[in-house]
Amino acid sequence: MALLHRAELRPTKLELLAAWLPGRPWFHGPAGADVVRVAGFRFDDPAGAVGIETMLVRAGDGPVHQVPLTYRGAPLDGADGWLVGTTHHSVLGPRWVYDACGDPVYAAALAAAILGGTGQAEEFFEVDGERQVRAPSMSITSSGAGDVDVSAVGAPRRVVDGDPTLIGTDTVELAVVRRPGAVDGRPGATLSGTWPGQSTPLPLAYATPR
């Protein structure tokens, strides 16, 4: 389960993405356009230390892009190339925001969702000691059998930043689709999603055990 905070971020996630996205090789959209959130979902970090959120966003009249992010309370060693930016969270303090494809916590969570069938995290707020669940803005499903042991995915050994973005670990090959619907299918188990305005499931990511 993902505990959310009613907090203010400066700069906001979308402001960070508006500055970062145009420099990505897989980005398609008008220069200088505002970035808007279309939908999103979260994964659990079993250790409870890292926030893992996948955002679907659009710049202007451009296509929908999938941007998985991780939120950390301290810099991730060796991941400067994957840093989207830093922000101040009014509850948690400074946060380092990363393109999750370079973060080992995301690789493990994505593999578990696709191959282990763990699904998305339930999101909730705590108000006066009571849990208030936030309705999901999109749904994800996996074609994986849910009986694959993904307890030791390992850190990414190789990441190729394209569309799809390829993440290779010692035990699994992952492919993250950056523009859902614009990439040909790939082999392996598939994570698909639907969201308002997109009722037909589109592939979001693929996983193949080594």
Short mmCIF file of N, CA and C in Angstrom, two decimals, residues 13 35 51 78 102 127 134 145 148 173 198:
data_model
loop_
_atom_site.label_atom_id
_atom_site.label_comp_id
_atom_site.label_asym_id
_atom_site.label_seq_id
_atom_site.Cartn_x
_atom_site.Cartn_y
_atom_site.Cartn_z
N LYS A 13 5.97 18.04 -9.62
CA LYS A 13 6.43 16.97 -10.51
C LYS A 13 6.28 17.38 -11.98
N VAL A 35 3.05 20.45 -19.49
CA VAL A 35 2.89 19.00 -19.32
C VAL A 35 1.73 18.76 -18.38
N GLY A 51 9.58 5.99 -2.92
CA GLY A 51 8.30 6.14 -3.60
C GLY A 51 8.45 5.74 -5.06
N GLY A 78 25.61 6.71 -8.09
CA GLY A 78 25.82 6.27 -9.46
C GLY A 78 24.66 6.54 -10.40
N GLY A 102 16.44 3.80 -14.18
CA GLY A 102 17.79 3.64 -13.68
C GLY A 102 17.87 3.30 -12.22
N VAL A 127 -6.07 10.35 7.68
CA VAL A 127 -6.71 11.58 8.16
C VAL A 127 -7.25 11.32 9.55
N ARG A 134 -7.66 6.35 -1.97
CA ARG A 134 -7.86 7.14 -3.18
C ARG A 134 -8.14 6.21 -4.35
N ALA A 145 2.05 -15.36 -15.20
CA ALA A 145 1.30 -16.39 -14.48
C ALA A 145 1.20 -16.11 -12.99
N VAL A 148 6.15 -16.91 -10.81
CA VAL A 148 7.58 -16.80 -11.07
C VAL A 148 8.26 -16.17 -9.87
N GLU A 173 15.01 -9.47 -18.20
CA GLU A 173 15.08 -8.38 -19.18
C GLU A 173 13.74 -7.66 -19.17
N GLN A 198 -8.96 5.67 -22.86
CA GLN A 198 -8.22 4.54 -23.44
C GLN A 198 -8.78 3.25 -22.83
#
